[in-house]
Coordinates of C-alpha atoms in Angstrom, one line a residue:
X23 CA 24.7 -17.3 -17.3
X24 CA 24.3 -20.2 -15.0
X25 CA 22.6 -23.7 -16.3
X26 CA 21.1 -26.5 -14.9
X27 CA 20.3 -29.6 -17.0
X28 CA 18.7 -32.7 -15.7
X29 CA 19.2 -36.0 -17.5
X30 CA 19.0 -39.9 -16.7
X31 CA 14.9 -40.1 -16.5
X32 CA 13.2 -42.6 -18.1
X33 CA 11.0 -45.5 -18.3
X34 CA 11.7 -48.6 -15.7
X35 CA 9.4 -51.0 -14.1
X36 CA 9.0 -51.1 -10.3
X37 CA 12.4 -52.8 -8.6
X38 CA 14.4 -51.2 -11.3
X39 CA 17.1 -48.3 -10.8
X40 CA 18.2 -44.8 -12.9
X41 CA 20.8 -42.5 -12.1
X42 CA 19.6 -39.2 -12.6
X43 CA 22.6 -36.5 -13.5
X44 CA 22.3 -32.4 -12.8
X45 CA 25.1 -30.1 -14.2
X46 CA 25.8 -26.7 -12.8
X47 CA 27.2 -24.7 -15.3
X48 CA 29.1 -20.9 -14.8
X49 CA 28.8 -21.2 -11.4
X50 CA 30.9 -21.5 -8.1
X51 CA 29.6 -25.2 -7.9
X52 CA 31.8 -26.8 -5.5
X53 CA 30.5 -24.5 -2.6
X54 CA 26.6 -25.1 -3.1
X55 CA 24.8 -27.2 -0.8
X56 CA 22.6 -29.0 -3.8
X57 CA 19.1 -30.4 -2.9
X58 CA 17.1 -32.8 -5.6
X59 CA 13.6 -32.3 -5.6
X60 CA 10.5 -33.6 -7.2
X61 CA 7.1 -33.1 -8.6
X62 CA 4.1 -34.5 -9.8
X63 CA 1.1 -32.9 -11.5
X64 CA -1.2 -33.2 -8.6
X65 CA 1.2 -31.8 -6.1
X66 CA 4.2 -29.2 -5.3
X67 CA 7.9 -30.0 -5.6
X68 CA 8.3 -32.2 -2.6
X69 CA 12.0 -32.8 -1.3
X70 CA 14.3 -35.6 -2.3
X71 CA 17.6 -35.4 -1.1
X72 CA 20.0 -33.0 -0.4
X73 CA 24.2 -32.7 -0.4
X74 CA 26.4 -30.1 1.4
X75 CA 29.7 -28.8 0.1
X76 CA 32.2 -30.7 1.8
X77 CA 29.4 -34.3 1.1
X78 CA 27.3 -34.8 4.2
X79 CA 24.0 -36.2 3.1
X80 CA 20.1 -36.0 3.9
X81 CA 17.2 -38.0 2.6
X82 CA 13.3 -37.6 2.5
X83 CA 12.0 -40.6 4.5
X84 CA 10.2 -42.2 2.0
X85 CA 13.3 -42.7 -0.2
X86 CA 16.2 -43.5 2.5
X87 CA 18.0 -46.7 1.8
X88 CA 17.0 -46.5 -1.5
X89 CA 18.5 -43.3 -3.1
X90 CA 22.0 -42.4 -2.7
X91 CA 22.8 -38.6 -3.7
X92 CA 26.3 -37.8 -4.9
X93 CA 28.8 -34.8 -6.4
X94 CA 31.7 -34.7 -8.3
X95 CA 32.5 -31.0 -8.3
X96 CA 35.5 -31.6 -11.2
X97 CA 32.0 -32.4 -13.2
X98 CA 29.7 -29.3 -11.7
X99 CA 27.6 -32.6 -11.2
X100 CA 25.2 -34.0 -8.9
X101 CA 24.1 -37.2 -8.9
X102 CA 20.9 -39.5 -8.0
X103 CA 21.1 -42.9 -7.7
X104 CA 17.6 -44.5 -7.8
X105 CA 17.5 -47.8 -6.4
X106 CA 14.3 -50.4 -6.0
X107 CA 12.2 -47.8 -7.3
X108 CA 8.3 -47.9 -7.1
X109 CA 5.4 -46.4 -8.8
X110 CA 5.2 -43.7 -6.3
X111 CA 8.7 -42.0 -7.5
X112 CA 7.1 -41.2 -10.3
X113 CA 7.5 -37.5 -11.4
X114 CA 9.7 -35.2 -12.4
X115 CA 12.9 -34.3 -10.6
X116 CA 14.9 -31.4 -10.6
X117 CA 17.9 -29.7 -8.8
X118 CA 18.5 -26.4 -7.0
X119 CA 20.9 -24.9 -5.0
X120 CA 19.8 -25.2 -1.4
X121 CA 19.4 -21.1 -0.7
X122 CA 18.0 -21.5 -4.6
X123 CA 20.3 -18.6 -6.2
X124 CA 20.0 -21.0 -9.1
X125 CA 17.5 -20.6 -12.1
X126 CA 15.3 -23.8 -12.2
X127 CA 16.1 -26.5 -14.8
X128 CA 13.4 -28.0 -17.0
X129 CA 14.2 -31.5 -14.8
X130 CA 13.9 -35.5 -15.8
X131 CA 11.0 -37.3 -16.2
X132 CA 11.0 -40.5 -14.5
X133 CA 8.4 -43.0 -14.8
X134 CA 8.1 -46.5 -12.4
X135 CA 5.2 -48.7 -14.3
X136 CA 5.3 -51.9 -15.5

């Protein structure tokens, strides 16, 4: 049965950075396109950042130049580097599958707050 588990969240004041990991596990990894999302209470998962399989990259505006997605497909991994982060990235982030064939993961928490 495929997995997906989230790590890297946590606690960092505004202008800090995480790296958020996602592991695909029992899967054909290295051909899904792999999109980061995230959510807070008030409002639906909103779009991070997404990956194809052969690496080309897309970003939600509001997180361009900040955030740098990544894979290493030896790993099933998918990376998110979080860089001057602010109070507004604050949520919980999770990872699909673009076509979402995957089960959901129970996602990171991050928190921006000084």
């Amino acid at each position: 049965q495929v997995q997906v588990v989230e790590s890297g969240g946590g606690l960092v004041q505004p202008g800090g950075s995480l790296r958020l990991s996602c592991v695909v596990s029992g899967s054909d990894f290295r051909n899904y396109a792999m999109v980061w999302y995230r959510q807070t209470p008030e409002k639906q998962r909103d779009y991070v950042a997404a990956i194809t399989a052969p690496g080309t990259t897309n970003y939600a505006e509001s997180v361009r130049g900040r955030f740098t997605i990544s894979r290493d497909n030896a790993k099933n991994t998918v990376y998110l580097q979080m860089n001057s982060l602010k109070p507004a990235d604050t949520a919980v982030y999770y990872c699909r599958d673009l076509k979402g064939a995957l089960v959901w993961g129970q996602g990171t928490q991050v928190t921006v707050s000084s």
